[in-house]
Every structure is written in structure tokens, then in C-alpha cells.
Coordinates of C-alpha atoms and ligand atoms in Angstrom, one line a residue:
M1 CA 108.3 53.0 -38.2
R2 CA 106.6 50.6 -40.5
I3 CA 109.0 49.2 -43.3
V4 CA 108.0 46.8 -45.7
V5 CA 110.6 44.9 -47.7
L6 CA 110.3 42.7 -51.1
A7 CA 113.0 40.1 -50.5
G8 CA 114.5 37.4 -52.4
G9 CA 116.9 35.1 -51.1
I10 CA 120.6 35.3 -49.7
G11 CA 121.2 39.1 -50.5
G12 CA 117.7 40.3 -49.4
A13 CA 117.9 37.9 -46.0
R14 CA 121.5 39.6 -45.0
F15 CA 120.2 43.1 -45.8
L16 CA 117.3 42.2 -43.2
R17 CA 119.5 41.2 -40.6
G18 CA 121.2 44.5 -41.0
L19 CA 118.1 46.4 -41.1
K20 CA 117.0 44.6 -38.0
Q21 CA 120.2 46.0 -36.2
A22 CA 119.9 49.5 -37.7
A23 CA 116.2 50.0 -36.9
P24 CA 115.5 47.8 -33.8
D25 CA 112.2 49.5 -33.0
A26 CA 110.8 49.3 -36.5
D27 CA 107.8 47.1 -37.5
I28 CA 109.2 45.1 -40.5
T29 CA 107.1 43.4 -42.9
V30 CA 108.9 40.9 -45.5
I31 CA 107.1 40.5 -48.6
G32 CA 108.7 37.0 -49.7
N33 CA 109.4 36.0 -53.5
T34 CA 107.7 32.7 -54.2
G35 CA 108.6 32.2 -57.7
D36 CA 111.6 30.0 -56.8
D37 CA 109.7 27.7 -55.2
I38 CA 109.9 24.0 -56.4
H39 CA 108.1 20.5 -55.9
L40 CA 110.3 17.7 -55.0
F41 CA 109.8 14.2 -53.6
G42 CA 106.0 15.4 -53.2
L43 CA 107.0 18.1 -51.2
K44 CA 106.7 21.9 -51.4
V45 CA 110.2 23.8 -51.2
C46 CA 110.2 27.5 -50.7
P47 CA 113.9 28.5 -50.9
D48 CA 113.4 32.2 -50.5
L49 CA 111.0 32.1 -47.9
D50 CA 113.1 29.5 -46.0
T51 CA 116.2 31.6 -46.6
V52 CA 114.8 34.9 -44.7
M53 CA 113.4 32.4 -42.2
Y54 CA 116.5 30.7 -41.5
T55 CA 118.9 33.7 -41.5
L56 CA 116.9 35.9 -39.3
G57 CA 116.0 33.0 -37.0
D58 CA 119.8 32.1 -36.7
G59 CA 119.4 28.5 -38.4
I60 CA 120.9 29.3 -41.7
N61 CA 124.0 27.6 -43.1
E62 CA 126.0 30.9 -43.2
E63 CA 128.7 30.5 -45.9
Q64 CA 126.3 29.1 -48.4
G65 CA 123.4 31.4 -47.4
W66 CA 120.6 28.7 -47.9
G67 CA 119.6 25.6 -46.3
R68 CA 120.4 24.8 -42.5
A69 CA 123.5 25.0 -40.2
D70 CA 124.8 21.6 -39.0
E71 CA 123.1 19.7 -41.8
T72 CA 123.4 15.9 -42.9
F73 CA 122.0 14.4 -46.0
H74 CA 121.2 10.8 -45.3
L75 CA 117.5 11.2 -46.8
K76 CA 119.0 12.4 -49.9
E77 CA 121.7 9.6 -50.0
E78 CA 118.8 7.2 -49.3
L79 CA 116.8 8.5 -51.9
A80 CA 119.6 8.5 -54.5
A81 CA 120.2 4.9 -53.5
Y82 CA 116.8 4.3 -54.8
G83 CA 117.6 6.0 -58.0
V84 CA 115.2 8.8 -57.0
G85 CA 116.5 12.1 -58.2
P86 CA 117.0 14.8 -58.6
E87 CA 120.2 14.8 -56.9
W88 CA 121.3 18.0 -58.1
F89 CA 119.2 19.7 -55.5
G90 CA 120.8 19.7 -52.0
L91 CA 118.0 19.0 -49.5
G92 CA 119.3 18.5 -46.0
D93 CA 117.7 16.2 -43.4
R94 CA 117.0 19.2 -41.0
D95 CA 115.7 21.1 -44.1
F96 CA 113.2 18.3 -45.2
A97 CA 111.1 18.7 -41.9
T98 CA 110.3 22.3 -42.9
H99 CA 109.2 21.0 -46.3
I100 CA 107.3 18.1 -44.7
V101 CA 105.5 20.2 -42.3
R102 CA 104.9 22.8 -44.9
T103 CA 103.5 20.2 -47.2
Q104 CA 101.0 18.6 -44.5
M105 CA 99.6 22.1 -43.8
I106 CA 98.9 23.0 -47.2
G107 CA 97.2 19.4 -48.1
A108 CA 95.1 20.2 -44.7
G109 CA 93.9 23.3 -46.5
F110 CA 95.8 26.0 -44.9
P111 CA 97.2 28.8 -47.6
L112 CA 101.0 29.3 -47.8
S113 CA 100.6 32.8 -45.7
A114 CA 99.3 30.7 -43.0
V115 CA 101.9 28.0 -43.2
T116 CA 104.7 30.5 -43.1
E117 CA 103.3 32.3 -39.9
A118 CA 103.1 28.8 -38.1
L119 CA 106.7 27.9 -39.4
C120 CA 108.0 31.5 -38.4
D121 CA 106.4 30.7 -34.6
R122 CA 109.4 28.5 -34.2
W123 CA 112.0 30.5 -35.8
K124 CA 110.9 33.9 -34.4
P125 CA 112.6 35.9 -37.3
G126 CA 111.5 39.2 -35.5
V127 CA 109.8 40.3 -38.8
R128 CA 106.4 39.5 -40.3
L129 CA 107.1 37.3 -43.4
I130 CA 104.3 36.9 -45.8
P131 CA 104.8 35.2 -49.1
M132 CA 104.1 37.8 -52.3
T133 CA 101.1 35.2 -52.9
D134 CA 99.1 32.3 -51.8
D135 CA 98.8 30.8 -55.3
R136 CA 101.2 28.9 -57.3
V137 CA 104.1 30.8 -58.9
E138 CA 107.0 28.9 -60.3
T139 CA 109.4 30.9 -62.5
H140 CA 110.6 29.0 -65.4
V141 CA 113.5 29.9 -67.8
A142 CA 113.9 29.6 -71.6
V143 CA 116.9 27.9 -72.9
E144 CA 118.4 26.6 -75.9
V145 CA 120.2 23.2 -74.9
D146 CA 121.6 21.3 -77.8
G147 CA 120.0 23.1 -80.3
E148 CA 116.6 22.6 -78.6
R149 CA 114.7 25.4 -77.0
K150 CA 112.8 24.5 -74.0
A151 CA 111.4 25.9 -70.7
I152 CA 113.1 24.6 -67.5
H153 CA 112.3 25.3 -63.7
F154 CA 114.4 28.4 -62.6
Q155 CA 116.1 25.8 -59.8
E156 CA 117.2 23.5 -62.6
Y157 CA 118.6 26.6 -64.6
W158 CA 120.3 28.2 -61.4
V159 CA 121.4 25.2 -59.6
R160 CA 121.6 22.3 -62.0
L161 CA 123.2 24.2 -64.9
R162 CA 124.7 27.1 -62.7
A163 CA 123.1 29.6 -65.3
S164 CA 125.9 28.5 -67.7
V165 CA 123.5 28.9 -70.9
P166 CA 122.0 32.2 -71.8
A167 CA 118.5 32.7 -70.5
E168 CA 116.5 33.4 -73.6
A169 CA 113.2 34.3 -71.4
V170 CA 112.2 34.5 -67.5
V171 CA 108.6 33.6 -67.0
P172 CA 107.3 33.5 -63.6
V173 CA 104.4 30.9 -64.6
G174 CA 101.1 31.5 -62.9
A175 CA 102.1 35.3 -61.7
E176 CA 99.4 36.6 -63.8
Q177 CA 96.6 34.9 -62.2
A178 CA 98.0 35.1 -58.6
K179 CA 96.7 37.3 -56.2
P180 CA 98.7 39.2 -53.5
A181 CA 98.6 37.2 -50.1
P182 CA 96.6 38.4 -47.1
G183 CA 98.2 41.4 -45.8
V184 CA 100.2 42.1 -48.5
L185 CA 98.7 45.1 -49.8
E186 CA 97.6 46.1 -46.3
A187 CA 101.1 46.4 -45.1
I188 CA 102.2 48.5 -48.1
A189 CA 99.4 50.7 -47.5
E190 CA 100.4 51.3 -43.9
A191 CA 104.0 51.7 -44.5
D192 CA 106.0 54.5 -43.8
V193 CA 108.9 53.3 -46.4
V194 CA 109.4 50.5 -48.6
L195 CA 112.6 49.1 -49.4
F196 CA 114.3 46.9 -52.3
P197 CA 117.1 45.0 -50.9
P198 CA 120.1 43.9 -53.0
S199 CA 118.0 40.8 -54.2
N200 CA 117.9 39.8 -57.9
P201 CA 115.9 42.5 -59.7
V202 CA 114.5 40.2 -62.2
V203 CA 113.6 36.7 -60.5
S204 CA 113.0 37.8 -56.8
V205 CA 111.9 41.5 -56.7
G206 CA 110.8 41.4 -60.4
T207 CA 108.6 38.5 -59.6
I208 CA 107.0 39.9 -56.6
L209 CA 106.4 43.0 -58.8
A210 CA 104.8 40.7 -61.3
V211 CA 102.0 39.7 -58.9
P212 CA 98.9 42.0 -59.9
G213 CA 98.4 44.8 -57.8
I214 CA 101.7 44.8 -56.0
R215 CA 103.3 47.0 -58.4
E216 CA 100.7 49.6 -58.2
A217 CA 100.1 49.4 -54.6
I218 CA 103.9 50.5 -54.1
A219 CA 103.8 53.0 -56.8
D220 CA 100.5 54.7 -55.3
A221 CA 101.6 54.2 -51.5
G222 CA 102.6 57.9 -51.5
V223 CA 105.8 57.0 -49.2
P224 CA 109.6 56.6 -50.1
V225 CA 110.5 53.6 -52.2
V226 CA 114.4 53.1 -51.7
G227 CA 116.4 50.3 -53.2
L228 CA 119.9 49.1 -53.1
S229 CA 121.8 47.8 -56.2
P230 CA 122.6 44.2 -56.4
I231 CA 125.2 45.1 -59.3
V232 CA 128.3 46.3 -58.0
G233 CA 131.1 47.3 -60.5
D234 CA 128.9 46.1 -63.2
A235 CA 128.8 42.9 -61.8
P236 CA 126.3 40.9 -59.4
V237 CA 127.7 40.8 -55.9
R238 CA 126.5 37.2 -55.4
G239 CA 124.5 34.8 -57.7
M240 CA 124.2 35.2 -61.6
A241 CA 121.9 37.9 -61.7
D242 CA 123.8 39.4 -65.2
K243 CA 122.2 36.5 -66.8
V244 CA 118.6 36.7 -66.1
L245 CA 119.0 40.6 -66.4
A246 CA 120.4 40.1 -69.9
A247 CA 117.0 37.7 -70.3
V248 CA 114.9 40.9 -69.7
G249 CA 117.4 43.3 -72.1
V250 CA 118.7 45.1 -69.0
E251 CA 122.7 45.7 -68.7
S252 CA 124.5 44.6 -65.7
T253 CA 124.9 48.2 -64.3
A254 CA 123.9 49.6 -61.2
A255 CA 122.2 52.5 -62.9
A256 CA 120.3 50.2 -65.8
V257 CA 118.8 48.3 -63.0
A258 CA 117.4 51.4 -61.2
E259 CA 116.1 52.6 -64.6
H260 CA 114.8 49.1 -65.0
Y261 CA 112.4 49.6 -61.9
G262 CA 111.8 53.1 -63.1
S263 CA 110.9 56.5 -61.6
G264 CA 107.4 55.7 -61.5
L265 CA 108.4 53.2 -58.6
L266 CA 111.7 54.1 -57.3
D267 CA 112.5 57.2 -55.5
G268 CA 115.9 56.5 -54.3
W269 CA 118.7 54.6 -55.1
L270 CA 121.8 53.3 -53.4
V271 CA 125.0 52.2 -55.5
D272 CA 128.3 51.0 -54.3
T273 CA 131.0 53.8 -54.0
V274 CA 132.8 51.9 -57.3
D275 CA 129.5 53.1 -59.2
A276 CA 129.7 56.8 -58.0
G277 CA 129.5 57.3 -61.8
A278 CA 126.3 55.8 -62.0
V279 CA 124.9 58.5 -59.9
E280 CA 124.5 61.3 -62.7
R281 CA 122.7 58.9 -64.8
T282 CA 120.3 57.6 -61.9
E283 CA 119.5 61.0 -61.0
A284 CA 118.7 61.8 -64.9
A285 CA 116.1 59.1 -64.8
G286 CA 114.4 60.7 -61.9
I287 CA 115.7 58.8 -59.1
R288 CA 117.6 60.4 -56.3
C289 CA 121.0 58.5 -55.8
R290 CA 123.8 58.1 -53.4
A291 CA 127.1 56.1 -53.6
V292 CA 127.8 54.4 -50.2
P293 CA 129.7 51.2 -49.7
L294 CA 127.3 48.2 -50.6
M295 CA 129.3 45.4 -49.7
M296 CA 127.4 43.1 -46.7
T297 CA 131.2 42.0 -45.7
D298 CA 129.5 41.7 -42.0
L299 CA 126.5 42.5 -40.0
D300 CA 127.8 46.1 -39.4
A301 CA 128.3 46.6 -43.2
A302 CA 124.5 45.6 -43.5
A303 CA 123.2 47.6 -40.8
Q304 CA 125.2 50.5 -42.2
M305 CA 123.5 50.2 -45.6
A306 CA 120.1 49.9 -44.1
R307 CA 120.8 53.3 -42.4
E308 CA 121.9 54.9 -45.5
A309 CA 118.6 53.5 -47.2
L310 CA 116.7 55.0 -44.4
A311 CA 118.4 58.1 -44.4
L312 CA 117.6 58.5 -48.3
A313 CA 114.0 57.5 -47.7
E314 CA 113.8 60.7 -45.2
E315 CA 115.5 63.1 -47.8
V316 CA 113.1 61.7 -50.4
R317 CA 110.2 62.5 -48.1
T318 CA 111.3 65.8 -47.1
A319 CA 112.3 66.8 -50.5
Ligands
FO1_1 N1 121.5 26.5 -54.4 C1 122.4 25.6 -54.8 O1 123.3 26.4 -55.6 N2 122.5 24.5 -54.8 C2 121.8 23.6 -54.1 O2 121.9 22.4 -53.8 C3 120.6 24.2 -53.3 C4 119.9 23.5 -52.6 C5 118.7 24.2 -51.9 C6 118.0 23.7 -50.9 C7 117.0 24.3 -50.1 C8 116.9 25.9 -50.6 O3 116.0 26.3 -49.7 C9 117.8 26.2 -51.3 C10 118.6 25.9 -52.2 N3 119.7 26.3 -52.8 C11 120.6 25.7 -53.6 C12 119.6 27.8 -53.0 C13 118.5 28.3 -54.0 O4 118.6 27.7 -55.2 C14 118.6 29.7 -54.1 O5 118.5 29.9 -52.7 C15 117.2 30.4 -54.6 O6 116.4 29.8 -55.0 C16 117.8 31.8 -55.2 O7 117.8 32.8 -54.4

């Protein structure tokens, strides 16, 4: 079975670990969000691609869900000693190697998709990881700080400000001019099922869908598209998805997120058992909905969620 997954960071990566266990023989292609990318110290950092690569390659810092295990921060400390910031973004020594290799390869003319393939040769994530585009897209957030409206990089909003101020707008800068990376549209066209994991529906899945051609390819693929709600009990399971959902006028509920994706895109939607009340509203929106446990407390729980998503896809296919 060929499965395509649109993944962001931590939630998407943990779901993918469960999907690999639930469907060990499946051919999984991950279309990774690159809107979180940031250029620091002259290096290109791709947080969501790295989180998928490290998580599936067993190099992730498990409790953080980002960055490397067994990390040290000597380089960061030395840079700070020179007064070279920013200090609010925790890049570790081991992680720096990834960004140096990536930046060197891009500097030598390799597209991000080829660089990602090369990095995955080491990590062997067991899926094909393709960035949503080889073009530069960086999500910025419009905020009002000290009475002044300004656009700041997503990472500054997310990490330095901890999303503590309302997001007036979320803009994937460059998305409109971006083209799907080689292999993205082909993977969607050849897929037997497309999954939206419990990633941030605005800044992760939403950013991937903002690359012209990707949303249309999925809507026209003629195969089941099934998503899993990142909102459980009217709150994001992790991260601060509610802050960016508000920016796009979507209430922080499981049903509202399904409606946001729309029945033109989604055929099925899994909500957590605490949100069983959302099933009727979601089905009224033309999206088949089931309430199942959605807390990825461990690998088996994530694998069960993946099985539920694949089962719903089969139900949709035979409907
Ligand atoms: N998230 C934080 O909350 N604090 C950090 O200092 C931080 C550093 C960092 C370094 C590399 C990387 O790949 C990710 C990092 N993240 C950090 C997470 C990152 O902001 C998020 O993973 C995504 O951008 C959102 O999914």
C-alpha cells in the first residue's frame, strides 16, 4: 500500500512512528513542511524535516520532540560569548552538523529535496521524506507588540514569545511562488491513501497545502484522504495550535478543524473519544467521522491510531 502523509513537526513525527509499526509493509512518503525553516548563523535550519528524520531515525531528543538526543551546547555558548545571537533558539552541537551539511550542499547547488535525501541516507527513517518545495518558504506571524504591529519569523513567535501574544495573521512568505518539490505530485497521484496526521493545521499541514498544486492534487487524487484531529477536548494536545487557529478564524475544536480542511479535501476525520460530540457536526459537513483514542501516549497508542485511520480510509473507499 502506498501512503502519503503531510507532516509537520512533533505530532506528525510521532504519528509516523506509529504508522510504520501499524503498516510495516507500506510504502510511506512524507511531504514535510518547510515553512518553519529559519536561517541562523549563516545556516539553513529545517525544524520539521529534522524532527521527522531524527524521530524515525532514532536520534531525536524524545522528551522535547525536537533536536538531538545526548546533546551539548558548547557552540551555542561560544557564540553567545561573542554576543552572537539569537540565544532563544536552542541549537545543539550535534544538530549543528546537520545544518552545516545541509547549507554546504545547498551552496554547492543541490536542491533541498536532494539534500534531504542525502541526510536521510544516514538516518534511514524508513519513509521517503520530501520537502513540500525546494523553494524558500518561511512562515511569518503578524503580531502587535508594545503597540507596534510587525511581522516576525514563526520561530521567534513560537519559541521566543511562546505564542504569548495573539497572532493577527500567519503568512507563509514565498508559498505563492513555490513549486512542489520533485516527487511530491507524483507521490500523491500514485497514493492509495493520503493522511493528515495530528500536526498543526495552520502552520504545518496548512503551509504544505499553500504550495500551489498540492491541495488540488490531493483533492483530485480520487483516493481516501483521512485526517486525525490535533485538537482534543477543545485544546491542542501539544504546542499552541489554538493561537494560530484563531489567526485564521477557526475555533479550537476538533469539528472546526475538519470543517477548515473541508469536505472537498477530507473524506474522513478521527476525533478523540472526549470529542464524540463532534462526530455529528463533522458528518453533517460531509466528512465521515469516528471517535477513537487520539492521545499518542506511547508507540502502541500511535500505531492503534494509524490502524484506525487506515480502517476509516477503507470504509470511505468502499462507501
Ligand atoms: N523549540 C523550542 O521550543 N525551543 C527551542 O529552543 C527550539 C530549538 C530548535 C532547534 C532545532 C529544531 O529543529 C527545532 C527547535 N525547536 C525548538 C522546535 C521548533 O520550534 C518546532 O519543532 C517547529 O518549528 C514547530 O513544529
